[in-house]
Structures are given as structure tokens and as C-alpha cells.
Amino acid sequence: HVSHLLSQKAASNMDPSMMTPEMLAFAQQQMANMSPEQMAQMQQMAASMGDGMQMPPGAAEQMRNMKPEDMARVSEEMKNMSPDQLKSQMNTNMNHHKAQADYALRGAEKLKTDGNKLVGEGKYKEAIEKYMRVKNNLAEDASAAAKTLRTSCMLNMSLCFNKSGRFASAISECTEVLKGDGRSLKAYYRRGQAHAAKRDFPAAVRDLRRAVKLSPGDETVKGELVKAVEDMKAEGDNGEGGVDDGECPDFEGGSDAGAGLAGAVAGAGAAGGGMGGYD
């Protein structure tokens, strides 16, 4: 069944070398016998599996946008190819997509470098534009390298937004980071700073308590927490329930131990001066 083949393909992360001649021949036979409705169903299934299959950037979108006649043409071409020819074509296509992805990643790394230089010059608006391009350009790249680069640029944007007085935007970027890594030290620290700047001291204290728990030896983070607690008490606002119990709230988002350790290490070891610097 074609859906079974797609599941096998997902498990192999789109590696053509994992497809045996028997599997390829079976896929050809199945596609040759499929009705237009079945072809459309397969198209939707493959497109929806884009992230899990680690498809190259844009591949899932291209799959979704294929017309029925395009799918029929692909089926006809596959039917007339030998398994070896089909595997060779798949390898060629995957190498082409990988080259495109590598090119995009190198371009994104250059944009980040340019953005970091602008931050060093105090040109935060221009730096944000560079970082935002990285975030958008790599949005469909599910590789670990792309995700790491996007996260770094989002955290750098949060720094720039805080420096520019755009605190709501800083909160938004940090919150997005925390959905993927619920123990990102810099995300909690910078979101806490943004909440404090907006005079939402209970929210600031909650985030800064999390940051202190992730990096208990960081005096800069401790200092921000102490100030936020003092400001909260001065305004008579002890947060939800009317009492600040001094406890650290639960972490957010993806908070498995591995992600937490990675987030804490990345935050503590960042280039550009710790919590106040950029990655």
C-alpha cells in the first residue's frame, strides 16, 4: 500500500539509499494503478508529512501545489523507469535540494554575522531586519542547524527589541523560542526584562525566577530578579493570588532534560557578553 511506503520513507528521512529495488518496483506498480483520487490523496499525505520526513525547504509546499496533471505525469515517468534509474533520479533530486538548503544556510549565517556587527554598532533596527530575514528564510528548514540558527537570531532580535523599547515584540520572540525549548535561559531572562520594562512585575519575577534556576551562579540574572521583586513590592502587586511565595514556576513549552541543558548552556556561553550580549 502506498501509505505504507510513505511511512517507510518517513522513517528513513527521505534517504533514497534506504529504498530497495523491490520497494521501488512496488511503488511504481502502485502508482501506475492509482486513480486520480488516490493520487490526490497520496499528494496530500506526503505534503502533510513534510516536517516529519525532514523534506528540503520548500519541498512540502511544492508537493501541495502540484496539479493533478503533474502527479499523473510523474506517475507515467516513474512507470517507464527501471528501479536503478528511479533510485538514481531520486539521488540526483535529493542532492540538488541539499545543495539548495546548504546555500540558504550559508546565506543565513552571513546575515546573522552582519546582524551581529550592526548590534555592536548600536544599529538595532538594521540588525533586526537581518535577523528577521534569517528567521523567515529558514522557516521551512527542519534541520538541526537551521533550527539552531533561527533560535539564535530570534533571541538576538529580542535583545534588539528590548534595546529599542519594543518590549511587546521582545516578549513575542522569546515566547516563540520557549515553545521549542522551555528551558532557554536567554528567552526567560529577556522576556523578564521586557515584562519589567512594561511594569508587569509579577510576570517579570516569574520569568526571572526561571532564569535564576537555570543559571544560579549568574549574578547579572540574580540582580535583575532582586530588582523586579523590589519593584513588585513597591507597587503592592504580588501577582496571582496576592502573594509572592518565592518559588520558581514550572518551565514552559518543550522542557525535556536535553533541551533544558542545551538551552542553559547556550545562554550561559553566548558570545558578546553573557546575558546582555548577542549570540
Tab-separated table of C-alpha atoms in Angstrom:
chain	number	residue	atom	x	y	z
A	1	HIS	CA	0.000	0.000	0.000
A	2	VAL	CA	1.317	3.459	-0.898
A	3	SER	CA	0.658	4.856	2.575
A	4	HIS	CA	2.872	2.073	3.970
A	5	LEU	CA	5.638	3.079	1.576
A	6	LEU	CA	5.328	6.685	2.658
A	7	SER	CA	5.625	5.623	6.297
A	8	GLN	CA	8.786	3.691	5.451
A	9	LYS	CA	10.077	6.732	3.599
A	10	ALA	CA	9.382	8.949	6.598
A	11	ALA	CA	11.317	6.605	8.852
A	12	SER	CA	14.321	6.807	6.517
A	13	ASN	CA	14.288	10.623	6.441
A	14	MET	CA	13.992	10.666	2.653
A	15	ASP	CA	17.258	8.776	2.149
A	16	PRO	CA	16.998	7.125	-1.319
A	17	SER	CA	19.651	4.573	-0.384
A	18	MET	CA	17.154	3.007	2.009
A	19	MET	CA	14.791	2.187	-0.862
A	20	THR	CA	15.438	-1.322	-2.141
A	21	PRO	CA	14.772	-2.211	-5.801
A	22	GLU	CA	11.790	-4.256	-4.632
A	23	MET	CA	10.305	-1.286	-2.790
A	24	LEU	CA	10.835	0.985	-5.792
A	25	ALA	CA	9.302	-1.520	-8.195
A	26	PHE	CA	6.313	-1.942	-5.888
A	27	ALA	CA	5.886	1.836	-5.656
A	28	GLN	CA	5.947	2.109	-9.438
A	29	GLN	CA	3.307	-0.596	-9.794
A	30	GLN	CA	1.086	1.010	-7.183
A	31	MET	CA	1.328	4.469	-8.730
A	32	ALA	CA	0.605	3.122	-12.203
A	33	ASN	CA	-2.648	1.602	-10.937
A	34	MET	CA	-3.813	4.579	-8.888
A	35	SER	CA	-6.910	6.573	-9.742
A	36	PRO	CA	-6.775	10.404	-9.862
A	37	GLU	CA	-8.496	10.471	-6.464
A	38	GLN	CA	-5.883	8.167	-4.972
A	39	MET	CA	-3.109	10.248	-6.496
A	40	ALA	CA	-4.574	13.367	-4.869
A	41	GLN	CA	-4.813	11.558	-1.534
A	42	MET	CA	-1.178	10.485	-1.738
A	43	GLN	CA	-0.170	14.040	-2.624
A	44	GLN	CA	-1.934	15.437	0.455
A	45	MET	CA	-0.467	12.755	2.695
A	46	ALA	CA	3.100	13.325	1.526
A	47	ALA	CA	2.783	17.103	1.785
A	48	SER	CA	1.358	16.910	5.297
A	49	MET	CA	4.268	14.716	6.374
A	50	GLY	CA	6.821	17.307	5.297
A	51	ASP	CA	8.279	18.118	8.729
A	52	GLY	CA	8.462	14.540	9.930
A	53	MET	CA	10.170	13.475	6.716
A	54	GLN	CA	12.727	16.303	7.030
A	55	MET	CA	11.986	17.355	3.469
A	56	PRO	CA	14.184	20.058	1.939
A	57	PRO	CA	12.969	23.666	2.301
A	58	GLY	CA	10.017	24.314	0.008
A	59	ALA	CA	9.550	20.668	-0.975
A	60	ALA	CA	6.346	20.194	1.016
A	61	GLU	CA	4.916	23.403	-0.432
A	62	GLN	CA	5.772	22.258	-3.962
A	63	MET	CA	4.054	18.940	-3.280
A	64	ARG	CA	0.921	20.698	-2.055
A	65	ASN	CA	0.812	22.918	-5.141
A	66	MET	CA	1.179	20.148	-7.715
A	67	LYS	CA	-1.765	19.855	-10.104
A	68	PRO	CA	-3.436	16.511	-10.882
A	69	GLU	CA	-1.867	16.514	-14.332
A	70	ASP	CA	1.559	16.997	-12.750
A	71	MET	CA	1.014	13.999	-10.490
A	72	ALA	CA	-0.159	11.952	-13.477
A	73	ARG	CA	2.962	12.933	-15.425
A	74	VAL	CA	5.199	11.911	-12.513
A	75	SER	CA	3.389	8.587	-12.304
A	76	GLU	CA	3.854	7.968	-16.022
A	77	GLU	CA	7.542	8.833	-15.854
A	78	MET	CA	8.063	6.520	-12.898
A	79	LYS	CA	6.271	3.688	-14.664
A	80	ASN	CA	8.758	3.813	-17.531
A	81	MET	CA	11.872	3.886	-15.337
A	82	SER	CA	13.800	0.923	-14.031
A	83	PRO	CA	14.368	0.715	-10.248
A	84	ASP	CA	18.017	1.693	-10.745
A	85	GLN	CA	17.022	4.687	-12.872
A	86	LEU	CA	14.434	5.707	-10.307
A	87	LYS	CA	16.928	5.490	-7.435
A	88	SER	CA	19.455	7.480	-9.461
A	89	GLN	CA	16.853	10.174	-10.170
A	90	MET	CA	15.900	10.328	-6.501
A	91	ASN	CA	19.535	10.709	-5.501
A	92	THR	CA	20.004	13.484	-8.051
A	93	ASN	CA	16.942	15.326	-6.795
A	94	MET	CA	17.936	14.963	-3.150
A	95	ASN	CA	21.469	16.177	-3.847
A	96	HIS	CA	20.032	19.175	-5.680
A	97	HIS	CA	17.718	20.028	-2.791
A	98	LYS	CA	20.533	19.538	-0.292
A	99	ALA	CA	22.750	21.917	-2.243
A	100	GLN	CA	19.940	24.482	-2.226
A	101	ALA	CA	19.459	24.041	1.541
A	102	ASP	CA	23.200	24.360	2.205
A	103	TYR	CA	23.319	27.530	0.090
A	104	ALA	CA	20.396	29.019	2.013
A	105	LEU	CA	22.030	28.117	5.331
A	106	ARG	CA	25.310	29.770	4.359
A	107	GLY	CA	23.396	32.875	3.317
A	108	ALA	CA	21.564	32.892	6.641
A	109	GLU	CA	24.828	32.592	8.565
A	110	LYS	CA	26.169	35.617	6.659
A	111	LEU	CA	23.018	37.579	7.500
A	112	LYS	CA	23.432	36.712	11.175
A	113	THR	CA	27.067	37.816	11.111
A	114	ASP	CA	26.016	41.114	9.528
A	115	GLY	CA	23.301	41.497	12.156
A	116	ASN	CA	25.765	40.903	14.994
A	117	LYS	CA	28.060	43.583	13.581
A	118	LEU	CA	25.153	46.032	13.483
A	119	VAL	CA	24.263	45.227	17.107
A	120	GLY	CA	27.845	46.002	18.081
A	121	GLU	CA	27.421	49.384	16.405
A	122	GLY	CA	24.142	50.050	18.204
A	123	LYS	CA	22.129	49.856	14.960
A	124	TYR	CA	19.315	47.738	16.365
A	125	LYS	CA	16.681	48.440	13.740
A	126	GLU	CA	19.011	47.383	10.936
A	127	ALA	CA	20.112	44.319	12.901
A	128	ILE	CA	16.510	43.240	13.436
A	129	GLU	CA	15.982	43.314	9.661
A	130	LYS	CA	18.931	40.924	9.170
A	131	TYR	CA	17.777	38.540	11.894
A	132	MET	CA	14.182	38.566	10.657
A	133	ARG	CA	15.349	37.549	7.189
A	134	VAL	CA	17.137	34.556	8.709
A	135	LYS	CA	14.014	33.599	10.649
A	136	ASN	CA	11.822	33.798	7.542
A	137	ASN	CA	14.298	32.247	5.107
A	138	LEU	CA	14.796	29.161	7.263
A	139	ALA	CA	11.163	28.761	8.321
A	140	GLU	CA	10.698	25.546	6.313
A	141	ASP	CA	14.129	24.041	7.001
A	142	ALA	CA	13.670	21.359	9.680
A	143	SER	CA	17.375	20.558	10.008
A	144	ALA	CA	19.028	20.917	13.409
A	145	ALA	CA	21.483	23.514	12.071
A	146	ALA	CA	18.663	25.685	10.698
A	147	LYS	CA	16.639	25.442	13.903
A	148	THR	CA	19.663	26.424	15.989
A	149	LEU	CA	20.404	29.394	13.729
A	150	ARG	CA	16.775	30.577	13.739
A	151	THR	CA	16.600	30.342	17.524
A	152	SER	CA	19.830	32.290	17.914
A	153	CYS	CA	18.537	35.060	15.645
A	154	MET	CA	15.190	35.198	17.449
A	155	LEU	CA	16.995	35.632	20.775
A	156	ASN	CA	19.192	38.302	19.224
A	157	MET	CA	16.063	40.048	17.971
A	158	SER	CA	14.638	40.011	21.487
A	159	LEU	CA	17.775	41.810	22.667
A	160	CYS	CA	17.394	44.407	19.907
A	161	PHE	CA	13.691	44.869	20.613
A	162	ASN	CA	14.421	45.476	24.303
A	163	LYS	CA	17.164	47.955	23.404
A	164	SER	CA	14.722	49.728	21.055
A	165	GLY	CA	11.859	49.907	23.550
A	166	ARG	CA	9.752	47.429	21.552
A	167	PHE	CA	9.003	45.260	24.539
A	168	ALA	CA	5.903	43.504	23.182
A	169	SER	CA	7.935	42.293	20.207
A	170	ALA	CA	10.702	41.060	22.523
A	171	ILE	CA	8.121	39.094	24.520
A	172	SER	CA	6.720	37.606	21.317
A	173	GLU	CA	10.120	36.372	20.079
A	174	CYS	CA	11.055	34.881	23.450
A	175	THR	CA	7.691	33.153	23.768
A	176	GLU	CA	8.167	31.587	20.333
A	177	VAL	CA	11.604	30.308	21.350
A	178	LEU	CA	10.184	28.819	24.554
A	179	LYS	CA	7.625	26.817	22.599
A	180	GLY	CA	10.528	24.812	21.218
A	181	ASP	CA	12.863	24.936	24.216
A	182	GLY	CA	11.093	25.529	27.509
A	183	ARG	CA	14.403	25.952	29.316
A	184	SER	CA	16.028	28.635	27.217
A	185	LEU	CA	17.866	30.809	29.720
A	186	LYS	CA	18.110	33.852	27.484
A	187	ALA	CA	14.436	33.648	26.493
A	188	TYR	CA	13.311	33.805	30.135
A	189	TYR	CA	15.841	36.481	31.012
A	190	ARG	CA	14.999	38.796	28.125
A	191	ARG	CA	11.268	38.240	28.382
A	192	GLY	CA	11.563	39.013	32.078
A	193	GLN	CA	13.358	42.250	31.232
A	194	ALA	CA	10.623	43.163	28.750
A	195	HIS	CA	7.854	42.467	31.278
A	196	ALA	CA	9.667	44.609	33.848
A	197	ALA	CA	10.008	47.452	31.335
A	198	LYS	CA	6.250	47.229	30.747
A	199	ARG	CA	5.829	47.325	34.553
A	200	ASP	CA	4.283	43.870	34.604
A	201	PHE	CA	6.412	42.921	37.566
A	202	PRO	CA	4.675	39.647	38.539
A	203	ALA	CA	5.319	38.293	35.020
A	204	ALA	CA	8.896	39.601	35.161
A	205	VAL	CA	9.515	37.893	38.501
A	206	ARG	CA	8.153	34.575	37.218
A	207	ASP	CA	10.459	34.608	34.191
A	208	LEU	CA	13.497	35.787	36.132
A	209	ARG	CA	12.995	33.110	38.783
A	210	ARG	CA	13.133	30.536	35.992
A	211	ALA	CA	16.290	32.164	34.622
A	212	VAL	CA	17.942	32.062	38.056
A	213	LYS	CA	17.044	28.384	38.437
A	214	LEU	CA	18.666	27.643	35.086
A	215	SER	CA	21.798	29.648	35.918
A	216	PRO	CA	22.033	30.018	39.714
A	217	GLY	CA	25.590	31.337	39.588
A	218	ASP	CA	24.846	34.232	37.229
A	219	GLU	CA	24.972	37.436	39.291
A	220	THR	CA	23.501	39.518	36.448
A	221	VAL	CA	20.361	37.384	36.359
A	222	LYS	CA	20.098	37.421	40.161
A	223	GLY	CA	20.379	41.204	40.163
A	224	GLU	CA	17.521	41.572	37.673
A	225	LEU	CA	15.349	39.288	39.805
A	226	VAL	CA	16.084	41.197	43.015
A	227	LYS	CA	15.185	44.492	41.342
A	228	ALA	CA	11.965	43.071	39.850
A	229	VAL	CA	10.876	41.711	43.248
A	230	GLU	CA	11.580	45.083	44.883
A	231	ASP	CA	9.624	46.930	42.184
A	232	MET	CA	6.738	44.496	42.505
A	233	LYS	CA	6.564	45.002	46.273
A	234	ALA	CA	6.865	48.774	45.897
A	235	GLU	CA	3.772	48.778	43.709
A	236	GLY	CA	1.926	46.472	46.070
A	237	ASP	CA	1.422	43.918	43.308
A	238	ASN	CA	2.323	40.419	44.430
A	239	GLY	CA	0.894	38.703	41.409
A	240	GLU	CA	-1.691	35.991	41.142
A	241	GLY	CA	-3.232	35.116	44.499
A	242	GLY	CA	-1.804	38.275	46.076
A	243	VAL	CA	1.272	36.507	47.477
A	244	ASP	CA	4.781	36.021	46.131
A	245	ASP	CA	5.899	32.732	47.655
A	246	GLY	CA	9.415	32.964	46.256
A	247	GLU	CA	9.065	29.668	44.381
A	248	CYS	CA	10.116	29.121	40.773
A	249	PRO	CA	7.155	28.470	38.454
A	250	ASP	CA	7.105	25.492	36.097
A	251	PHE	CA	9.025	25.826	32.860
A	252	GLU	CA	7.154	26.290	29.605
A	253	GLY	CA	6.974	24.531	26.247
A	254	GLY	CA	9.465	21.817	25.329
A	255	SER	CA	11.146	21.240	28.681
A	256	ASP	CA	12.824	17.838	28.415
A	257	ALA	CA	16.153	17.477	30.172
A	258	GLY	CA	18.185	17.518	26.955
A	259	ALA	CA	16.580	20.666	25.662
A	260	GLY	CA	16.918	22.286	29.060
A	261	LEU	CA	20.618	21.570	29.292
A	262	ALA	CA	21.184	22.795	25.736
A	263	GLY	CA	19.232	25.967	26.398
A	264	ALA	CA	21.080	26.734	29.620
A	265	VAL	CA	24.494	26.080	28.115
A	266	ALA	CA	23.715	28.139	25.009
A	267	GLY	CA	22.516	31.012	27.119
A	268	ALA	CA	25.430	30.986	29.539
A	269	GLY	CA	28.124	30.596	26.933
A	270	ALA	CA	26.950	33.132	24.391
A	271	ALA	CA	29.399	35.366	22.572
A	272	GLY	CA	29.116	39.094	23.052
A	273	GLY	CA	28.941	39.414	26.829
A	274	GLY	CA	26.627	36.950	28.607
A	275	MET	CA	23.010	37.838	29.207
A	276	GLY	CA	23.386	41.325	27.812
A	277	GLY	CA	25.110	40.169	24.641
A	278	TYR	CA	24.163	38.510	21.399
A	279	ASP	CA	24.833	35.006	20.076
